[in-house]
One Martini backbone bead per residue (centre of mass of N, CA, C, O) as a GRO file, in nm:
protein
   96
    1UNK     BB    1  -0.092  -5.143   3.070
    2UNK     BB    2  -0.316  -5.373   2.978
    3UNK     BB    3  -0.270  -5.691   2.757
    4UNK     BB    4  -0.472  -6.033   2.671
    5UNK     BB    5  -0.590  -6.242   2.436
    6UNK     BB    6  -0.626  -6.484   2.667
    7UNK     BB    7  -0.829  -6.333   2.892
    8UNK     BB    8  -0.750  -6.377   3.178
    9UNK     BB    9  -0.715  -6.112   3.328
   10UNK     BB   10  -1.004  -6.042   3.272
   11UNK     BB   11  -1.122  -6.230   3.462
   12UNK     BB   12  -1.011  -6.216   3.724
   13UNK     BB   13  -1.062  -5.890   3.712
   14UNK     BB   14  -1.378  -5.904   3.677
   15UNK     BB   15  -1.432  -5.842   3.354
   16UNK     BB   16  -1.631  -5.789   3.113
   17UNK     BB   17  -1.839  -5.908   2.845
   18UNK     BB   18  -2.018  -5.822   2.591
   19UNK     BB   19  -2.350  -5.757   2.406
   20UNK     BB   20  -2.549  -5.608   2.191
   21UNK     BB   21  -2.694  -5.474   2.420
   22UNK     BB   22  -2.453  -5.310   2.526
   23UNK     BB   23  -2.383  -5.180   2.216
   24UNK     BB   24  -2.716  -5.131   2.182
   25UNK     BB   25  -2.772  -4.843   2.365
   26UNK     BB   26  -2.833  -4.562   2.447
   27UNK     BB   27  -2.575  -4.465   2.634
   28UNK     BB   28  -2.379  -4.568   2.413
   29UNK     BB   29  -2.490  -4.381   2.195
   30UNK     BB   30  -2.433  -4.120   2.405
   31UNK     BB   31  -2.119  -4.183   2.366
   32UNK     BB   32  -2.062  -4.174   2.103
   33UNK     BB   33  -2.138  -3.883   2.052
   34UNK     BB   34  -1.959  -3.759   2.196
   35UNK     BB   35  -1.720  -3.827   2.095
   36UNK     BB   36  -1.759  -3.714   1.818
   37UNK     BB   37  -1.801  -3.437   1.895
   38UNK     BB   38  -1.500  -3.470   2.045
   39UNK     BB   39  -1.282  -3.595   1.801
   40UNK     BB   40  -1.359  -3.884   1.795
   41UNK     BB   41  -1.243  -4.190   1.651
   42UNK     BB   42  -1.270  -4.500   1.522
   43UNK     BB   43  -1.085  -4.752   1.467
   44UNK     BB   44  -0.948  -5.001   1.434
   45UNK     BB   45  -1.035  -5.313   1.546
   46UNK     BB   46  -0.870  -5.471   1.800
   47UNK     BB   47  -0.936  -5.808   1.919
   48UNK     BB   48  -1.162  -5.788   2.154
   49UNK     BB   49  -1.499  -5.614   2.107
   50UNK     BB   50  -1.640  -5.764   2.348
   51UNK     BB   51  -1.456  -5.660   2.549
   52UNK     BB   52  -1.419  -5.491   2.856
   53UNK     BB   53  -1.297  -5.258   3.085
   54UNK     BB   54  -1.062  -5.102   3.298
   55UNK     BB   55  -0.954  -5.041   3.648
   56UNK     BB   56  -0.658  -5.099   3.824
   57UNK     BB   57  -0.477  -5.055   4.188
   58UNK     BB   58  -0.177  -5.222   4.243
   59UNK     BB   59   0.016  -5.361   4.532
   60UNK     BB   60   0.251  -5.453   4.589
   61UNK     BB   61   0.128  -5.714   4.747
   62UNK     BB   62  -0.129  -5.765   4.557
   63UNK     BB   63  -0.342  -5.547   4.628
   64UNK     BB   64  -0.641  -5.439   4.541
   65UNK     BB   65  -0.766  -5.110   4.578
   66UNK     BB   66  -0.865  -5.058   4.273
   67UNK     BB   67  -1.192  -5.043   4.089
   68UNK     BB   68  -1.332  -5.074   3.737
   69UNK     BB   69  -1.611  -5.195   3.578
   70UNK     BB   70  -1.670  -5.170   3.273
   71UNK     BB   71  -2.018  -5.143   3.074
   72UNK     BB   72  -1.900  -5.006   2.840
   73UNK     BB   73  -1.887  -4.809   2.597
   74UNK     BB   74  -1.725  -4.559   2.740
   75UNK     BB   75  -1.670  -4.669   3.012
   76UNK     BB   76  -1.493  -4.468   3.269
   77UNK     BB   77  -1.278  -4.337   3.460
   78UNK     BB   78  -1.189  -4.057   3.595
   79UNK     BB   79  -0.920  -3.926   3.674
   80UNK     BB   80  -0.994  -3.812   3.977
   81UNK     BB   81  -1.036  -4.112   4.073
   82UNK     BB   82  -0.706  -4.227   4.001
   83UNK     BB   83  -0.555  -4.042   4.144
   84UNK     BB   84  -0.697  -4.111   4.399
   85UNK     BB   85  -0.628  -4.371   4.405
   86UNK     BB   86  -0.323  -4.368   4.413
   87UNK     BB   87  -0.305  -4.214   4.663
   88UNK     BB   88  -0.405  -4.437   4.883
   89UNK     BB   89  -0.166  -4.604   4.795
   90UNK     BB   90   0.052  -4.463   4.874
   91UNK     BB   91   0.012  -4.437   5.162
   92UNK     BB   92  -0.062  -4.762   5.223
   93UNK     BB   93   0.282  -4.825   5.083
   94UNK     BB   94   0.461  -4.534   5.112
   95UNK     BB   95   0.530  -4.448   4.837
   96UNK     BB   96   0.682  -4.167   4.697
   0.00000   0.00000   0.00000
């Protein structure tokens, strides 16, 4: 997990920062209730929170196998799609 304040990284990795429209929009507001029924509670925010979120999977040799650029709050990769990028990426790159 990378966190990075001065939000280059974030750059780079072509990851988005939201507009209020990101979030409060339909979308967000059925993934906020969803987490809520199942005993998510949002904590203090910390850092930037109009930042979003992603995943990416970066080879030894520092090519990007996989990304994934949230599009909003909750909006996240499931386990199975990170799973699923790390086997091709271990196959891709020998490492056992």
């Amino acid at each position: 997990m990378l966190t990075d304040p001065s939000r280059k990284a974030y750059d780079l990795a072509g990851l988005k920062r939201s507009r209020v429209l990101t979030l409060l929009n339909p979308r967000s507001l059925a993934r906020w209730v969803r987490a809520l029924l199942r005993g998510f509670r949002q904590g203090r925010t910390a850092g930037d929170a109009w930042q979003q979120g992603g995943a990416l999977v970066v080879l030894p040799s520092g090519e990007v196998s996989y990304r994934y650029v949230s599009l909003g709050p909750g909006d996240h990769p499931g386990p199975a799609a990170l799973l699923e990028a790390l086997g091709k990426a271990r196959q891709v790159s020998g490492l056992r």
